[in-house]
CSV table of C-alpha atoms in Angstrom, one decimal:
chain,number,residue,atom,x,y,z
A,1376,MET,CA,0.0,0.2,0.0
A,1377,ALA,CA,1.6,3.5,-0.8
A,1378,GLU,CA,2.1,5.8,2.1
A,1379,TRP,CA,-1.1,7.9,2.9
A,1380,GLN,CA,-0.8,11.1,2.4
A,1381,PRO,CA,-4.0,14.1,3.3
A,1382,SER,CA,-7.0,14.3,1.0
A,1383,THR,CA,-8.1,17.7,2.3
A,1384,GLN,CA,-6.7,20.9,4.1
A,1385,ALA,CA,-7.9,20.3,7.3
A,1386,GLU,CA,-6.3,16.5,6.6
A,1387,ALA,CA,-2.7,18.5,6.5
A,1388,ALA,CA,-3.4,20.5,9.0
A,1389,LEU,CA,-4.8,18.3,11.8
A,1390,ARG,CA,-1.6,16.2,10.5
A,1391,ASP,CA,1.3,19.0,11.0
A,1392,ALA,CA,-0.4,19.4,14.5
A,1393,LEU,CA,0.2,16.2,15.6
A,1394,ARG,CA,3.7,16.3,14.0
A,1395,GLY,CA,4.2,19.9,15.4
A,1396,GLY,CA,3.5,17.8,18.8
A,1397,ASP,CA,0.0,20.2,18.8
A,1398,GLN,CA,-2.7,18.3,20.3
A,1399,ASP,CA,-5.2,21.6,21.4
A,1400,ARG,CA,-5.2,22.4,17.9
A,1401,TYR,CA,-5.3,18.6,16.7
A,1402,PHE,CA,-8.5,19.1,19.0
A,1403,HIS,CA,-9.5,22.2,17.3
A,1404,ILE,CA,-9.8,21.5,14.0
A,1405,LEU,CA,-11.6,18.7,14.9
A,1406,SER,CA,-14.2,20.2,17.0
A,1407,GLN,CA,-14.5,22.2,13.1
A,1408,LEU,CA,-15.3,19.1,10.7
A,1409,GLU,CA,-18.4,17.5,9.4
A,1410,LEU,CA,-16.8,13.2,10.2
A,1411,LEU,CA,-18.2,10.9,7.9
A,1412,LEU,CA,-19.9,8.0,9.7
A,1413,PRO,CA,-20.2,4.4,8.2
A,1414,VAL,CA,-23.6,2.7,8.4
A,1415,PRO,CA,-24.4,-0.2,7.8
A,1416,PRO,CA,-26.3,-1.0,4.0
A,1417,GLU,CA,-30.0,-1.1,3.7
A,1418,GLY,CA,-31.2,-4.3,5.9
A,1419,GLN,CA,-28.2,-4.6,7.1
A,1420,GLY,CA,-27.9,-4.3,10.7
A,1421,ALA,CA,-29.8,-1.9,13.2
A,1422,GLY,CA,-29.3,2.3,13.6
A,1423,GLY,CA,-26.7,4.9,11.7
A,1424,TRP,CA,-24.0,4.2,14.0
A,1425,GLY,CA,-20.9,1.9,12.1
A,1426,THR,CA,-18.5,0.5,15.2
A,1427,TRP,CA,-15.7,-1.4,16.1
A,1428,THR,CA,-14.5,-3.3,18.8
A,1429,ALA,CA,-11.1,-3.4,19.9
A,1430,ASP,CA,-9.6,-4.3,23.0
A,1431,HIS,CA,-13.5,-4.4,25.2
A,1432,ARG,CA,-14.2,-0.8,24.2
A,1433,THR,CA,-16.5,0.0,21.2
A,1434,HIS,CA,-15.8,2.9,19.4
A,1435,VAL,CA,-17.6,4.7,17.1
A,1436,LEU,CA,-16.0,5.0,13.7
A,1437,ALA,CA,-15.4,8.6,12.1
A,1438,PHE,CA,-13.5,9.9,8.7
A,1439,THR,CA,-12.2,13.4,7.8
A,1440,SER,CA,-13.3,12.4,3.8
A,1441,VAL,CA,-14.1,9.8,2.1
A,1442,GLU,CA,-10.5,9.0,1.1
A,1443,ALA,CA,-9.6,8.2,4.6
A,1444,MET,CA,-12.5,5.9,5.2
A,1445,TYR,CA,-11.5,3.3,2.3
A,1446,ALA,CA,-7.6,4.9,3.5
A,1447,CYS,CA,-8.5,2.4,6.2
A,1448,LEU,CA,-11.7,0.4,6.0
A,1449,ALA,CA,-10.7,-0.5,2.5
A,1450,GLN,CA,-13.0,-3.2,0.5
A,1451,ASN,CA,-14.9,-2.9,3.7
A,1452,ALA,CA,-16.1,0.8,3.1
A,1453,GLY,CA,-19.6,1.8,1.9
A,1454,SER,CA,-21.9,4.6,2.7
A,1455,ALA,CA,-21.4,7.4,5.1
A,1456,ARG,CA,-23.6,9.6,6.5
A,1457,LYS,CA,-21.8,13.5,7.0
A,1458,VAL,CA,-22.3,15.1,10.3
A,1459,PRO,CA,-21.0,18.0,11.9
A,1460,TYR,CA,-18.8,17.6,14.8
A,1461,LEU,CA,-21.1,19.0,17.5
A,1462,ARG,CA,-24.1,17.2,16.6
A,1463,LEU,CA,-22.4,14.1,16.8
A,1464,ALA,CA,-21.4,14.9,20.8
A,1465,GLU,CA,-25.1,16.1,20.9
A,1466,GLN,CA,-27.0,12.5,19.7
A,1467,TRP,CA,-23.9,10.3,20.7
A,1468,PRO,CA,-25.2,6.9,21.2
A,1469,ASN,CA,-23.9,5.4,23.7
A,1470,HIS,CA,-21.7,7.0,27.6
A,1471,GLU,CA,-18.3,3.9,27.1
A,1472,TRP,CA,-18.4,4.3,23.8
A,1473,TRP,CA,-15.1,6.3,22.4
A,1474,LEU,CA,-15.1,7.6,18.6
A,1475,ALA,CA,-12.1,6.9,16.5
A,1476,ILE,CA,-11.4,8.7,14.1
A,1477,ASN,CA,-9.4,7.2,10.4
A,1478,PRO,CA,-8.8,4.6,12.7
A,1479,GLY,CA,-4.8,3.4,11.5
A,1480,LEU,CA,-3.8,6.6,10.0
A,1481,PRO,CA,-1.1,9.6,10.9
A,1482,ILE,CA,-3.7,11.5,11.8
A,1483,GLU,CA,-6.0,8.7,13.8
A,1484,GLY,CA,-6.8,9.6,17.4
A,1485,TYR,CA,-9.4,8.3,20.1
A,1486,LEU,CA,-12.0,10.0,22.4
A,1487,PRO,CA,-13.5,8.9,25.4
A,1488,ALA,CA,-17.4,9.8,25.7
A,1489,TRP,CA,-16.6,13.0,28.3
A,1490,PHE,CA,-13.7,14.6,25.7
A,1491,ILE,CA,-16.1,14.2,23.3
A,1492,ALA,CA,-18.9,16.5,25.5
A,1493,GLN,CA,-16.2,17.8,26.6
A,1494,LEU,CA,-14.4,19.5,23.1
A,1495,ALA,CA,-17.9,20.1,22.2
A,1496,GLU,CA,-18.7,22.6,24.9
A,1497,GLN,CA,-15.6,24.5,24.4
A,1498,VAL,CA,-17.3,25.0,21.1
A,1499,ARG,CA,-20.1,26.1,22.1
A,1500,ALA,CA,-18.7,28.5,24.5
A,1501,GLU,CA,-16.4,29.5,21.7
A,1502,LEU,CA,-19.7,30.2,19.7
A,1503,THR,CA,-21.2,32.1,21.8
A,1504,ARG,CA,-18.5,34.2,22.5
A,1505,GLN,CA,-18.3,35.7,18.8
A,1506,GLN,CA,-21.9,36.2,18.7
A,1507,PRO,CA,-23.0,39.8,19.2
A,1508,PRO,CA,-25.9,40.3,21.9
A,1509,ASP,CA,-29.0,40.7,20.0
A,1510,PRO,CA,-30.6,44.3,21.2
A,1511,ARG,CA,-34.0,42.4,21.4
A,1512,GLN,CA,-32.7,40.6,23.8
A,1513,GLY,CA,-33.1,40.7,27.4
A,1514,PRO,CA,-29.8,40.5,29.4
A,1515,GLN,CA,-31.4,38.1,31.3
A,1516,ASN,CA,-31.6,36.0,27.7
A,1517,GLY,CA,-27.7,37.1,26.4
A,1518,ALA,CA,-25.8,34.6,23.7
A,1519,ALA,CA,-25.6,32.2,25.7
A,1520,THR,CA,-29.2,31.3,25.4
A,1521,ARG,CA,-28.2,31.4,21.3
A,1522,SER,CA,-29.8,27.9,19.4
A,1523,ARG,CA,-29.3,25.0,18.1
A,1524,ALA,CA,-30.5,26.4,14.5
A,1525,GLU,CA,-27.9,29.3,15.5
A,1526,ARG,CA,-24.9,27.4,16.8
A,1527,LEU,CA,-24.7,24.8,14.0
A,1528,GLU,CA,-25.6,27.9,11.2
A,1529,ALA,CA,-22.1,29.8,13.2
A,1530,LEU,CA,-20.7,26.1,12.7
A,1531,THR,CA,-21.6,26.2,9.4
A,1532,ARG,CA,-20.2,29.5,8.3
A,1533,ALA,CA,-17.3,28.3,9.6
A,1534,GLN,CA,-16.8,25.7,8.6
A,1535,ALA,CA,-16.8,27.4,4.5
A,1536,GLY,CA,-14.5,30.2,5.7
A,1537,ALA,CA,-16.8,32.4,5.0
A,1538,PRO,CA,-16.0,35.6,7.5
A,1539,ASP,CA,-18.3,36.1,11.1
A,1540,PRO,CA,-20.2,39.7,11.1
A,1541,ALA,CA,-19.2,40.6,14.1
A,1542,SER,CA,-15.9,40.0,13.2
A,1543,ARG,CA,-16.3,41.7,9.7
A,1544,GLN,CA,-17.0,45.1,11.9
A,1545,GLN,CA,-14.6,44.6,14.6
A,1546,THR,CA,-12.2,44.1,11.8
A,1547,ALA,CA,-13.4,47.1,9.7
A,1548,ALA,CA,-13.2,49.5,12.9
A,1549,ASP,CA,-9.4,47.9,13.9
A,1550,ALA,CA,-8.6,49.4,9.9
A,1551,PHE,CA,-9.5,52.9,10.9
A,1552,GLY,CA,-8.7,53.0,14.6
A,1553,ALA,CA,-12.1,53.6,15.8
A,1554,ARG,CA,-12.7,52.5,19.1
A,1555,PRO,CA,-16.1,52.4,21.1
A,1556,GLN,CA,-15.8,55.2,23.9
A,1557,ARG,CA,-17.9,55.7,26.3
A,1558,PRO,CA,-19.5,58.4,27.4
A,1559,PRO,CA,-17.9,61.0,30.4
A,1560,LEU,CA,-20.1,60.3,33.3
A,1561,PRO,CA,-21.9,63.7,34.7
A,1562,GLU,CA,-20.2,65.1,37.4
A,1563,GLY,CA,-22.0,66.0,40.7
């Protein structure tokens, strides 16, 4: 078999992060991806969770590209569904199962369920910080109550490389040196 090569920019970034010993970067990149989850052929097996058991541990199989899936599963590769990392974390089927990403490839990763949830929570917190407050919401609601659809939309926008409107406004302010100033307090 020929030496594996990344087939996407994300796979190259994952490889570079691991080569550089930067696990935080690896997990950050992973959390931004849509993963491919193998599904059993129609009529064989129930549910949509392709699993693999090793060392008495069940793993949900996930891949970063079709090429990675075929490199790992060879003739056993078949249909797959795309799932954003956050959605996968929300739908995690069993707290004892682990996530196996690209098993056997140089960019493989194995995550326990608690870490999957922790990483998803970090991503949600990051999305919340990036979201400007909605002036129509009262102070008790704030950005922390963003709907799941809004978070997924922001994640999709980030994955597509589209700039976040909030960051675009800040960039323009930075370019012109404009910073919001507090009005002076009344004397007295």
